PDB file of C-alpha atoms in Angstrom:
ATOM      1  CA  MET J   1     103.948 107.026 118.746  1.00 42.00           C
ATOM      2  CA  SER J   2     102.379 106.577 115.988  1.00 41.00           C
ATOM      3  CA  TYR J   3     101.395 108.966 112.859  1.00 42.00           C
ATOM      4  CA  ASN J   4      99.098 108.951 110.156  1.00 41.00           C
ATOM      5  CA  SER J   5     100.894 111.455 107.715  1.00 45.00           C
ATOM      6  CA  GLY J   6     102.388 111.979 103.967  1.00 48.00           C
ATOM      7  CA  GLY J   7     101.320 108.860 102.338  1.00 48.00           C
ATOM      8  CA  TYR J   8     100.534 107.274 104.762  1.00 44.00           C
ATOM      9  CA  SER J   9      97.024 105.657 103.169  1.00 43.00           C
ATOM     10  CA  SER J  10      94.138 104.378 105.241  1.00 42.00           C
ATOM     11  CA  GLU J  11      92.940 102.416 102.549  1.00 47.00           C
ATOM     12  CA  SER J  12      96.192 100.576 102.368  1.00 46.00           C
ATOM     13  CA  PRO J  13      94.798  96.603 102.964  1.00 47.00           C
ATOM     14  CA  ASP J  14      96.638  96.726 106.495  1.00 48.00           C
ATOM     15  CA  ASN J  15      95.621  99.747 107.711  1.00 51.00           C
ATOM     16  CA  PHE J  16      98.616 101.194 110.105  1.00 58.00           C
ATOM     17  CA  HIS J  17     100.433 104.040 111.272  1.00 78.00           C
ATOM     18  CA  TYR J  18     103.810 105.327 111.539  1.00 84.00           C
ATOM     19  CA  GLN J  19     105.627 104.318 114.424  1.00 91.00           C
ATOM     20  CA  VAL J  20     108.786 106.074 115.330  1.00 92.00           C
ATOM     21  CA  LYS J  21     111.208 105.651 117.896  1.00 93.00           C
ATOM     22  CA  VAL J  22     113.853 107.214 119.356  1.00 94.00           C
ATOM     23  CA  ASN J  23     117.119 105.064 119.057  1.00 97.00           C
ATOM     24  CA  SER J  24     119.289 108.062 121.081  1.00 96.00           C
ATOM     25  CA  VAL J  25     119.271 111.612 122.422  1.00 95.00           C
ATOM     26  CA  THR J  26     122.447 112.877 120.648  1.00 94.00           C
ATOM     27  CA  GLY J  27     121.705 116.785 122.227  1.00 93.00           C
ATOM     28  CA  SER J  28     121.757 119.053 124.733  1.00 94.00           C
ATOM     29  CA  GLU J  29     119.346 120.169 127.508  1.00 95.00           C
ATOM     30  CA  LEU J  30     118.641 124.211 125.684  1.00 94.00           C
ATOM     31  CA  ILE J  31     118.139 125.022 129.215  1.00 96.00           C
ATOM     32  CA  ASP J  32     120.096 123.757 132.484  1.00 97.00           C
ATOM     33  CA  VAL J  33     119.441 123.471 136.201  1.00 97.00           C
ATOM     34  CA  ALA J  34     121.162 127.045 136.639  1.00 97.00           C
ATOM     35  CA  SER J  35     118.925 128.723 134.042  1.00 97.00           C
ATOM     36  CA  ALA J  36     115.825 126.992 135.416  1.00 97.00           C
ATOM     37  CA  LYS J  37     116.943 127.119 139.269  1.00 97.00           C
ATOM     38  CA  ALA J  38     117.405 131.213 138.484  1.00 97.00           C
ATOM     39  CA  PHE J  39     114.053 131.518 136.747  1.00 96.00           C
ATOM     40  CA  LEU J  40     112.544 129.865 139.504  1.00 96.00           C
ATOM     41  CA  ARG J  41     114.372 131.855 142.387  1.00 96.00           C
ATOM     42  CA  VAL J  42     115.175 128.534 144.137  1.00 96.00           C
ATOM     43  CA  ASP J  43     118.348 129.349 145.813  1.00 95.00           C
ATOM     44  CA  THR J  44     118.720 125.017 147.181  1.00 94.00           C
ATOM     45  CA  THR J  45     120.647 123.069 145.749  1.00 95.00           C
ATOM     46  CA  ALA J  46     117.661 120.181 147.476  1.00 94.00           C
ATOM     47  CA  ASP J  47     115.731 120.791 144.329  1.00 95.00           C
ATOM     48  CA  ASP J  48     118.176 120.392 141.728  1.00 96.00           C
ATOM     49  CA  THR J  49     117.757 116.317 141.199  1.00 96.00           C
ATOM     50  CA  ILE J  50     113.930 117.177 140.376  1.00 95.00           C
ATOM     51  CA  ILE J  51     114.535 120.942 138.445  1.00 97.00           C
ATOM     52  CA  GLY J  52     116.905 118.482 136.389  1.00 97.00           C
ATOM     53  CA  LYS J  53     113.686 115.899 135.514  1.00 95.00           C
ATOM     54  CA  MET J  54     111.164 119.367 134.922  1.00 95.00           C
ATOM     55  CA  ILE J  55     113.548 120.238 131.770  1.00 96.00           C
ATOM     56  CA  VAL J  56     113.887 117.113 130.525  1.00 95.00           C
ATOM     57  CA  THR J  57     109.644 116.391 130.782  1.00 91.00           C
ATOM     58  CA  ALA J  58     108.854 119.530 130.048  1.00 92.00           C
ATOM     59  CA  ARG J  59     110.944 119.373 126.822  1.00 94.00           C
ATOM     60  CA  VAL J  60     109.764 116.085 126.247  1.00 91.00           C
ATOM     61  CA  SER J  61     106.084 117.429 126.040  1.00 88.00           C
ATOM     62  CA  LEU J  62     107.308 120.438 124.412  1.00 89.00           C
ATOM     63  CA  GLU J  63     108.326 118.363 121.309  1.00 91.00           C
ATOM     64  CA  ASN J  64     105.408 116.329 121.614  1.00 86.00           C
ATOM     65  CA  TYR J  65     103.058 119.051 120.806  1.00 85.00           C
ATOM     66  CA  LEU J  66     105.369 120.568 118.142  1.00 87.00           C
ATOM     67  CA  SER J  67     106.163 117.204 115.975  1.00 88.00           C
ATOM     68  CA  ARG J  68     109.933 118.598 116.102  1.00 91.00           C
ATOM     69  CA  ASP J  69     112.512 117.684 118.384  1.00 94.00           C
ATOM     70  CA  ILE J  70     114.200 120.951 120.433  1.00 95.00           C
ATOM     71  CA  VAL J  71     117.026 118.285 121.317  1.00 96.00           C
ATOM     72  CA  ALA J  72     119.234 116.026 118.680  1.00 96.00           C
ATOM     73  CA  LYS J  73     118.393 112.657 118.482  1.00 96.00           C
ATOM     74  CA  ASN J  74     118.596 109.865 116.372  1.00 97.00           C
ATOM     75  CA  ARG J  75     115.046 108.523 115.173  1.00 96.00           C
ATOM     76  CA  THR J  76     113.686 105.581 113.356  1.00 97.00           C
ATOM     77  CA  VAL J  77     110.118 105.598 111.556  1.00 95.00           C
ATOM     78  CA  TYR J  78     108.247 102.170 110.835  1.00 95.00           C
ATOM     79  CA  ILE J  79     105.522 102.283 108.244  1.00 94.00           C
ATOM     80  CA  PRO J  80     103.762  99.841 107.365  1.00 94.00           C
ATOM     81  CA  TYR J  81     102.690 100.295 103.506  1.00 93.00           C
ATOM     82  CA  LEU J  82     103.428 103.972 101.896  1.00 92.00           C
ATOM     83  CA  GLU J  83     101.627 105.077  98.396  1.00 91.00           C
ATOM     84  CA  SER J  84     103.329 108.382  98.365  1.00 87.00           C
ATOM     85  CA  ARG J  85     105.654 110.984 100.247  1.00 89.00           C
ATOM     86  CA  LEU J  86     106.992 110.385 104.012  1.00 91.00           C
ATOM     87  CA  ASN J  87     106.621 113.400 105.759  1.00 91.00           C
ATOM     88  CA  ILE J  88     109.402 112.744 108.076  1.00 92.00           C
ATOM     89  CA  PRO J  89     109.015 112.943 112.052  1.00 90.00           C
ATOM     90  CA  PHE J  90     109.683 115.626 114.515  1.00 91.00           C
ATOM     91  CA  ALA J  91     112.517 117.008 111.248  1.00 88.00           C
ATOM     92  CA  PRO J  92     114.139 119.266 110.663  1.00 91.00           C
ATOM     93  CA  VAL J  93     116.575 116.334 109.729  1.00 94.00           C
ATOM     94  CA  ALA J  94     120.268 117.078 109.371  1.00 95.00           C
ATOM     95  CA  SER J  95     121.044 113.540 107.782  1.00 95.00           C
ATOM     96  CA  ILE J  96     119.200 110.509 107.165  1.00 96.00           C
ATOM     97  CA  SER J  97     120.894 107.252 108.110  1.00 96.00           C
ATOM     98  CA  SER J  98     119.682 104.173 105.572  1.00 96.00           C
ATOM     99  CA  VAL J  99     116.240 103.552 104.378  1.00 96.00           C
ATOM    100  CA  THR J 100     114.577 100.550 103.001  1.00 96.00           C
ATOM    101  CA  VAL J 101     111.796  98.789 101.955  1.00 95.00           C
ATOM    102  CA  ASP J 102     111.430  94.845 103.041  1.00 94.00           C
ATOM    103  CA  GLY J 103     114.779  94.901 104.240  1.00 93.00           C
ATOM    104  CA  SER J 104     116.627  95.718 101.459  1.00 95.00           C
ATOM    105  CA  THR J 105     118.593  99.578 100.692  1.00 95.00           C
ATOM    106  CA  ALA J 106     115.609 101.421  98.593  1.00 94.00           C
ATOM    107  CA  ALA J 107     116.356 104.919  96.445  1.00 94.00           C
ATOM    108  CA  PHE J 108     115.116 108.286  97.886  1.00 95.00           C
ATOM    109  CA  GLU J 109     115.467 111.587  97.008  1.00 94.00           C
ATOM    110  CA  VAL J 110     115.040 114.095  99.871  1.00 94.00           C
ATOM    111  CA  LYS J 111     113.002 117.501  99.660  1.00 93.00           C
ATOM    112  CA  GLY J 112     111.868 120.000 101.180  1.00 91.00           C
ATOM    113  CA  ILE J 113     113.386 122.511 103.630  1.00 89.00           C
ATOM    114  CA  ASP J 114     113.914 121.529 106.689  1.00 86.00           C
ATOM    115  CA  LYS J 115     114.787 117.663 104.327  1.00 88.00           C
ATOM    116  CA  GLU J 116     111.321 116.317 106.030  1.00 90.00           C
ATOM    117  CA  MET J 117     110.365 114.606 102.866  1.00 93.00           C
ATOM    118  CA  ILE J 118     111.169 110.961 101.411  1.00 94.00           C
ATOM    119  CA  LEU J 119     110.564 110.543  97.412  1.00 94.00           C
ATOM    120  CA  LEU J 120     110.647 106.835  97.090  1.00 94.00           C
ATOM    121  CA  ASP J 121     111.988 105.036  93.805  1.00 92.00           C
ATOM    122  CA  THR J 122     109.326 102.821  93.420  1.00 90.00           C
ATOM    123  CA  LEU J 123     106.236 103.247  94.986  1.00 90.00           C
ATOM    124  CA  PRO J 124     103.395 101.763  97.112  1.00 93.00           C
ATOM    125  CA  ALA J 125     105.986 100.380  99.353  1.00 93.00           C
ATOM    126  CA  LYS J 126     105.639  97.816 102.585  1.00 93.00           C
ATOM    127  CA  GLU J 127     107.757  97.333 105.615  1.00 95.00           C
ATOM    128  CA  VAL J 128     109.319 101.177 104.765  1.00 95.00           C
ATOM    129  CA  LYS J 129     112.122 102.089 107.350  1.00 96.00           C
ATOM    130  CA  VAL J 130     114.061 105.612 107.848  1.00 96.00           C
ATOM    131  CA  THR J 131     116.465 106.004 110.591  1.00 97.00           C
ATOM    132  CA  TYR J 132     117.715 109.502 110.717  1.00 97.00           C
ATOM    133  CA  ILE J 133     119.244 112.494 112.779  1.00 96.00           C
ATOM    134  CA  THR J 134     117.776 115.114 113.703  1.00 95.00           C
ATOM    135  CA  GLU J 135     118.598 119.390 114.309  1.00 93.00           C
ATOM    136  CA  GLY J 136     117.084 120.198 117.040  1.00 91.00           C
ATOM    137  CA  LEU J 137     115.965 124.152 117.730  1.00 91.00           C
ATOM    138  CA  THR J 138     117.046 126.751 119.321  1.00 86.00           C
ATOM    139  CA  GLY J 139     116.494 130.013 119.880  1.00 85.00           C
ATOM    140  CA  SER J 140     114.695 132.233 122.516  1.00 85.00           C
ATOM    141  CA  ASN J 141     110.846 130.802 121.956  1.00 88.00           C
ATOM    142  CA  PHE J 142     111.772 127.704 123.023  1.00 91.00           C
ATOM    143  CA  ASP J 143     114.766 128.859 125.915  1.00 92.00           C
ATOM    144  CA  HIS J 144     111.098 130.790 127.281  1.00 91.00           C
ATOM    145  CA  ALA J 145     108.846 127.845 126.246  1.00 91.00           C
ATOM    146  CA  LEU J 146     111.291 125.636 128.774  1.00 93.00           C
ATOM    147  CA  MET J 147     111.823 127.990 131.193  1.00 94.00           C
ATOM    148  CA  GLN J 148     107.754 128.433 131.442  1.00 91.00           C
ATOM    149  CA  LEU J 149     106.622 124.707 131.644  1.00 91.00           C
ATOM    150  CA  VAL J 150     109.386 124.016 133.724  1.00 94.00           C
ATOM    151  CA  SER J 151     107.782 126.667 135.889  1.00 93.00           C
ATOM    152  CA  THR J 152     104.626 125.305 135.898  1.00 88.00           C
ATOM    153  CA  TYR J 153     106.001 121.982 136.423  1.00 88.00           C
ATOM    154  CA  TYR J 154     107.366 122.925 139.438  1.00 92.00           C
ATOM    155  CA  ASP J 155     104.753 125.063 141.147  1.00 87.00           C
ATOM    156  CA  ASN J 156     102.364 122.458 140.741  1.00 80.00           C
ATOM    157  CA  ARG J 157     104.283 120.027 141.636  1.00 77.00           C
ATOM    158  CA  SER J 158     100.431 117.318 142.374  1.00 67.00           C
ATOM    159  CA  GLU J 159      97.295 118.116 141.211  1.00 60.00           C
ATOM    160  CA  PHE J 160      95.074 120.969 142.086  1.00 57.00           C
ATOM    161  CA  VAL J 161      91.469 121.645 142.214  1.00 59.00           C
ATOM    162  CA  SER J 162      90.102 124.957 141.496  1.00 61.00           C
ATOM    163  CA  GLY J 163      86.558 126.242 141.605  1.00 64.00           C
ATOM    164  CA  GLY J 164      83.879 122.975 142.202  1.00 62.00           C
ATOM    165  CA  GLY J 165      86.583 121.189 142.933  1.00 60.00           C
ATOM    166  CA  GLN J 166      87.885 119.195 139.812  1.00 56.00           C
ATOM    167  CA  VAL J 167      90.922 117.959 138.547  1.00 52.00           C
ATOM    168  CA  SER J 168      92.273 121.266 136.852  1.00 53.00           C
ATOM    169  CA  GLU J 169      94.591 121.505 133.329  1.00 56.00           C
ATOM    170  CA  ILE J 170      98.594 123.044 134.365  1.00 47.00           C
ATOM    171  CA  PRO J 171      97.512 126.631 133.337  1.00 51.00           C
ATOM    172  CA  THR J 172     100.452 127.883 130.776  1.00 55.00           C
ATOM    173  CA  SER J 173     100.923 130.204 127.615  1.00 63.00           C
ATOM    174  CA  VAL J 174     103.463 128.130 126.285  1.00 62.00           C
ATOM    175  CA  ARG J 175     100.997 127.145 123.514  1.00 62.00           C
ATOM    176  CA  THR J 176     101.411 131.085 122.893  1.00 62.00           C
ATOM    177  CA  PHE J 177     105.451 130.900 122.784  1.00 57.00           C
ATOM    178  CA  LEU J 178     105.244 127.919 120.354  1.00 64.00           C
ATOM    179  CA  ILE J 179     102.037 128.464 117.999  1.00 61.00           C
ATOM    180  CA  GLY J 180     103.932 128.800 115.108  1.00 59.00           C
ATOM    181  CA  GLU J 181     106.824 126.600 115.374  1.00 61.00           C
ATOM    182  CA  LYS J 182     103.950 123.555 115.036  1.00 61.00           C
ATOM    183  CA  ASN J 183     103.932 121.351 112.805  1.00 59.00           C
ATOM    184  CA  LEU J 184     101.008 119.055 111.298  1.00 55.00           C
ATOM    185  CA  PHE J 185     100.447 116.086 110.775  1.00 51.00           C
ATOM    186  CA  ILE J 186      97.320 115.019 109.263  1.00 42.00           C
TER     187      ILE J 186
END
């Protein structure tokens, strides 16, 4: 996944975007199969595996929409060229494991309400790599949005046609639940 945010410069000689990698998932899903089945009104075990997969798919979809981790993760972000601050994607950040510039440990300061900003002592910097742990998010908005999206996936397990015979985007009000939680990377 690539982002153009924070101190990345489109004027930089390399003209690259951020690269973000999930090293591992350290948290647990906000909803489980039993909760999803209750919401879906499913009383058989035949679809447990597919519902479990839909929970993960829905969560990842919402995380990408929000640019924030709902479930805590260990992540690494790589920036080939940094001119100013680094806004860490998928905050809130629980901890920063390492920051390197050109393969060497770098001095830095953490800023922001969610510890989402890093200021390096020396700029510009090349080959910046930050490994960090995100906190994950909780709250009824996230639970409900996940349930709503899992329900939409479950009810529309294949493409569907509307009106003029074209495939439509799956209808959902999930964005309405989460618009205030969204992080914007510009």
